[in-house]
Coordinates of N, CA and C in Angstrom, one line a residue:
M1125 N -10.2 112.3 145.5 CA -9.9 113.7 145.8 C -10.5 114.6 144.7
M1126 N -11.3 115.5 145.0 CA -12.0 116.3 144.0 C -11.5 117.7 144.1
E1127 N -10.5 118.1 143.4 CA -9.8 119.4 143.5 C -10.2 120.3 142.4
R1128 N -10.0 119.9 141.1 CA -10.0 120.8 140.0 C -11.4 121.1 139.4
Y1129 N -12.4 120.5 139.9 CA -13.7 120.7 139.3 C -14.8 121.0 140.4
E1130 N -15.9 121.5 139.9 CA -17.0 121.8 140.8 C -17.7 120.6 141.3
Q1131 N -18.2 120.7 142.5 CA -19.0 119.6 143.0 C -20.2 119.4 142.1
E1132 N -20.8 118.2 142.2 CA -22.0 117.9 141.4 C -23.1 119.0 141.6
E1133 N -23.7 119.3 140.4 CA -24.7 120.3 140.5 C -26.0 119.6 140.8
S1134 N -27.0 120.4 141.2 CA -28.3 119.8 141.6 C -28.8 119.0 140.4
S1135 N -29.6 117.9 140.7 CA -30.1 117.1 139.7 C -31.2 117.8 138.8
T1136 N -31.6 119.0 139.2 CA -32.6 119.7 138.4 C -31.9 120.7 137.5
S1137 N -30.6 120.7 137.4 CA -29.9 121.6 136.5 C -30.3 121.3 135.0
T1138 N -30.4 122.3 134.2 CA -30.9 122.0 132.8 C -29.7 122.3 131.9
G1139 N -29.9 121.8 130.7 CA -28.9 122.0 129.6 C -27.9 120.9 129.6
I1140 N -27.0 121.0 128.6 CA -26.0 120.0 128.4 C -24.8 120.3 129.3
Q1141 N -24.3 119.3 129.9 CA -23.1 119.4 130.8 C -21.9 118.7 130.0
V1142 N -20.8 119.3 129.9 CA -19.6 118.7 129.2 C -18.5 118.8 130.2
Y1143 N -17.9 117.6 130.5 CA -16.8 117.5 131.4 C -15.6 117.0 130.6
L1144 N -14.4 117.5 131.0 CA -13.1 117.0 130.4 C -12.4 116.2 131.5
R1145 N -12.0 115.0 131.2 CA -11.2 114.2 132.1 C -9.8 114.2 131.5
I1146 N -8.8 114.6 132.3 CA -7.4 114.5 131.9 C -6.8 113.2 132.4
R1147 N -6.5 112.4 131.5 CA -5.9 111.1 132.0 C -4.4 111.2 132.3
P1148 N -4.0 110.4 133.3 CA -2.6 110.4 133.7 C -1.7 110.0 132.5
S1149 N -0.6 110.6 132.3 CA 0.3 110.2 131.2 C 1.8 110.1 131.7
S1150 N 2.4 109.1 131.2 CA 3.8 108.9 131.6 C 4.7 109.9 130.8
R1151 N 4.1 110.4 129.7 CA 4.9 111.4 128.9 C 4.0 112.6 128.6
P1152 N 3.7 113.5 129.6 CA 2.8 114.6 129.3 C 3.4 115.5 128.3
S1153 N 2.5 116.1 127.5 CA 3.0 116.9 126.3 C 3.5 118.3 126.8
G1154 N 2.9 118.8 127.9 CA 3.2 120.2 128.3 C 2.6 121.3 127.5
H1155 N 1.7 120.9 126.5 CA 1.1 121.9 125.7 C -0.2 122.4 126.2
F1156 N -0.7 121.9 127.4 CA -1.9 122.5 127.9 C -1.6 123.0 129.3
Q1157 N -2.5 123.9 129.7 CA -2.3 124.6 131.0 C -3.7 124.8 131.6
L1158 N -3.9 124.4 132.9 CA -5.2 124.6 133.5 C -5.2 126.0 134.1
D1159 N -6.3 126.7 134.0 CA -6.4 128.0 134.5 C -6.6 128.0 136.0
D1160 N -5.8 128.7 136.8 CA -5.9 128.7 138.3 C -7.1 129.5 138.8
I1161 N -7.5 130.4 138.0 CA -8.6 131.3 138.4 C -9.9 130.7 138.0
D1162 N -10.1 130.4 136.7 CA -11.3 129.7 136.2 C -11.0 128.2 136.1
V1163 N -11.5 127.5 137.0 CA -11.1 126.0 137.1 C -11.9 125.2 136.0
K1164 N -12.7 125.9 135.2 CA -13.5 125.2 134.1 C -12.9 125.5 132.8
T1165 N -11.7 126.1 132.7 CA -11.0 126.5 131.5 C -9.7 125.8 131.3
I1166 N -9.4 125.4 130.1 CA -8.1 124.8 129.8 C -7.6 125.5 128.6
A1167 N -6.3 125.8 128.5 CA -5.6 126.4 127.4 C -4.6 125.5 126.8
F1168 N -4.6 125.4 125.5 CA -3.6 124.7 124.7 C -2.7 125.6 124.0
K1169 N -1.4 125.5 124.3 CA -0.4 126.3 123.6 C 0.4 125.5 122.6
I1170 N 0.1 125.7 121.3 CA 0.8 124.9 120.3 C 2.0 125.7 119.8
P1171 N 3.2 125.1 119.9 CA 4.4 125.8 119.6 C 4.5 126.0 118.0
K1172 N 5.0 127.2 117.7 CA 5.1 127.5 116.3 C 6.2 126.6 115.6
Q1173 N 6.0 126.3 114.4 CA 6.9 125.5 113.7 C 7.4 126.3 112.5
E1174 N 8.4 127.1 112.7 CA 8.9 128.0 111.6 C 9.3 127.4 110.3
D1175 N 9.7 126.1 110.4 CA 10.2 125.5 109.2 C 9.1 124.9 108.3
K1176 N 7.8 125.0 108.8 CA 6.7 124.5 108.0 C 6.2 125.6 107.0
I1177 N 5.6 125.1 105.9 CA 5.1 126.0 105.0 C 3.8 126.7 105.5
V1178 N 2.9 126.0 106.1 CA 1.7 126.5 106.7 C 1.9 126.6 108.2
N1179 N 1.7 127.8 108.7 CA 1.8 128.0 110.1 C 0.8 129.0 110.6
N1180 N -0.2 128.6 111.4 CA -1.2 129.5 111.9 C -0.6 130.5 112.8
S1181 N -1.2 131.7 112.7 CA -0.6 132.8 113.6 C -1.1 132.6 115.0
K1182 N -2.2 131.9 115.2 CA -2.8 131.7 116.6 C -2.1 130.5 117.1
N1183 N -1.6 130.6 118.4 CA -0.9 129.4 118.9 C -1.5 129.0 120.3
T1184 N -2.5 129.8 120.8 CA -3.2 129.5 122.1 C -4.7 129.3 121.8
Y1185 N -5.2 128.2 122.3 CA -6.6 128.0 122.2 C -7.2 127.7 123.5
K1186 N -8.3 128.3 123.9 CA -8.9 128.1 125.2 C -10.3 127.5 125.1
F1187 N -10.6 126.5 126.0 CA -11.8 125.8 125.9 C -12.4 125.8 127.4
Q1188 N -13.8 126.0 127.4 CA -14.4 126.0 128.7 C -15.3 124.7 128.8
F1189 N -15.4 124.2 130.0 CA -16.2 123.0 130.2 C -17.1 123.2 131.5
S1190 N -18.1 122.3 131.7 CA -18.9 122.3 132.9 C -18.0 122.0 134.1
G1191 N -16.9 121.3 133.8 CA -16.0 120.9 134.9 C -14.8 120.2 134.2
I1192 N -13.6 120.3 134.9 CA -12.4 119.6 134.4 C -12.0 118.6 135.5
L1193 N -11.9 117.4 135.2 CA -11.4 116.4 136.1 C -10.0 116.1 135.8
D1194 N -9.1 116.4 136.7 CA -7.7 116.3 136.5 C -7.2 114.9 136.6
D1195 N -5.9 114.7 136.4 CA -5.3 113.4 136.3 C -5.2 112.7 137.7
K1196 N -5.7 113.4 138.7 CA -5.6 112.8 140.1 C -7.0 112.2 140.5
V1197 N -8.0 112.4 139.7 CA -9.3 111.9 140.1 C -9.4 110.4 139.9
T1198 N -10.3 109.7 140.7 CA -10.5 108.3 140.5 C -11.8 108.1 139.7
Q1199 N -12.0 106.8 139.4 CA -13.2 106.5 138.7 C -14.4 106.8 139.6
K1200 N -14.3 106.6 140.9 CA -15.3 106.9 141.8 C -15.7 108.4 141.8
D1201 N -14.7 109.2 141.7 CA -14.9 110.7 141.7 C -15.7 111.0 140.4
V1202 N -15.3 110.4 139.3 CA -15.9 110.6 138.0 C -17.4 110.2 138.1
F1203 N -17.7 109.1 138.7 CA -19.0 108.6 138.8 C -19.9 109.6 139.7
K1204 N -19.3 110.0 140.8 CA -20.0 111.0 141.7 C -20.3 112.3 141.0
T1205 N -19.4 112.7 140.1 CA -19.6 114.0 139.5 C -20.5 114.0 138.3
V1206 N -20.3 112.9 137.5 CA -21.0 112.8 136.2 C -22.2 111.8 136.2
G1207 N -21.9 110.6 136.8 CA -22.9 109.6 136.8 C -24.1 109.8 137.7
I1208 N -23.8 110.1 138.9 CA -25.0 110.2 139.9 C -26.0 111.3 139.5
P1209 N -25.5 112.5 139.1 CA -26.5 113.5 138.6 C -27.4 113.0 137.4
A1210 N -26.7 112.2 136.5 CA -27.5 111.7 135.3 C -28.5 110.7 135.8
I1211 N -28.1 109.8 136.7 CA -29.0 108.8 137.3 C -30.2 109.5 138.0
K1212 N -29.9 110.5 138.8 CA -31.0 111.2 139.5 C -31.9 111.8 138.5
N1213 N -31.4 112.5 137.5 CA -32.3 113.1 136.4 C -33.2 112.0 135.8
S1214 N -32.6 110.9 135.5 CA -33.4 109.8 134.9 C -34.5 109.3 135.8
L1215 N -34.2 109.2 137.1 CA -35.2 108.7 138.1 C -36.3 109.8 138.3
E1216 N -36.0 111.0 138.0 CA -37.0 112.1 138.1 C -37.8 112.3 136.8
G1217 N -37.5 111.4 135.8 CA -38.2 111.5 134.5 C -37.6 112.3 133.4
Y1218 N -36.4 112.7 133.6 CA -35.7 113.5 132.5 C -34.8 112.6 131.7
N1219 N -34.6 112.9 130.5 CA -33.6 112.2 129.6 C -32.2 112.5 130.1
S1220 N -31.4 111.5 130.2 CA -30.0 111.7 130.5 C -29.1 110.7 129.7
T1221 N -28.0 111.2 129.2 CA -27.1 110.5 128.4 C -25.7 110.8 128.9
I1222 N -24.9 109.7 129.0 CA -23.4 109.9 129.2 C -22.7 109.4 128.0
F1223 N -22.0 110.3 127.3 CA -21.3 110.0 126.1 C -19.8 110.2 126.3
A1224 N -19.1 109.1 126.3 CA -17.6 109.2 126.5 C -16.9 109.0 125.3
V1225 N -15.8 109.8 125.1 CA -15.0 109.7 123.9 C -13.5 109.6 124.3
S1226 N -12.8 108.8 123.7 CA -11.4 108.6 124.0 C -10.5 108.7 122.7
Q1227 N -9.3 109.2 122.8 CA -8.4 109.2 121.7 C -7.7 107.9 121.5
R1228 N -7.8 107.0 122.5 CA -7.1 105.7 122.4 C -7.8 104.9 121.4
P1229 N -7.0 104.2 120.6 CA -7.6 103.3 119.6 C -8.3 102.2 120.2
S1230 N -9.5 101.9 119.7 CA -10.3 100.8 120.3 C -9.8 99.5 119.8
I1231 N -10.0 98.4 120.5 CA -9.6 97.1 120.1 C -10.9 96.5 119.4
T1232 N -10.7 96.1 118.2 CA -11.8 95.5 117.4 C -11.5 94.0 117.1
T1233 N -12.6 93.3 117.0 CA -12.4 91.9 116.6 C -13.1 91.6 115.3
K1234 N -12.5 90.7 114.5 CA -13.1 90.4 113.2 C -13.6 89.0 113.2

């Protein structure tokens, strides 16, 4: 189900595309809010901590992406939105890279 993000753009689009995938959580923080009007914007609202010595006056931060994939998308949806356009660009002779970052700690072997 592809609700919160734009359909894949044409394979001839130029520039860097940045997508945010929101993973499902059993304990959501409640600190972020998706914009209902601009589906490519997410806002983080950080609660003030009055008891701390350093406290920033700004507590809302907004970020824009090429698309936001919400917690209901499947791996297949992610591939259709991000992977297929990159593959098409590669087959047309353009450089394409998919770079994924996660905050989960990785498992390493020694």
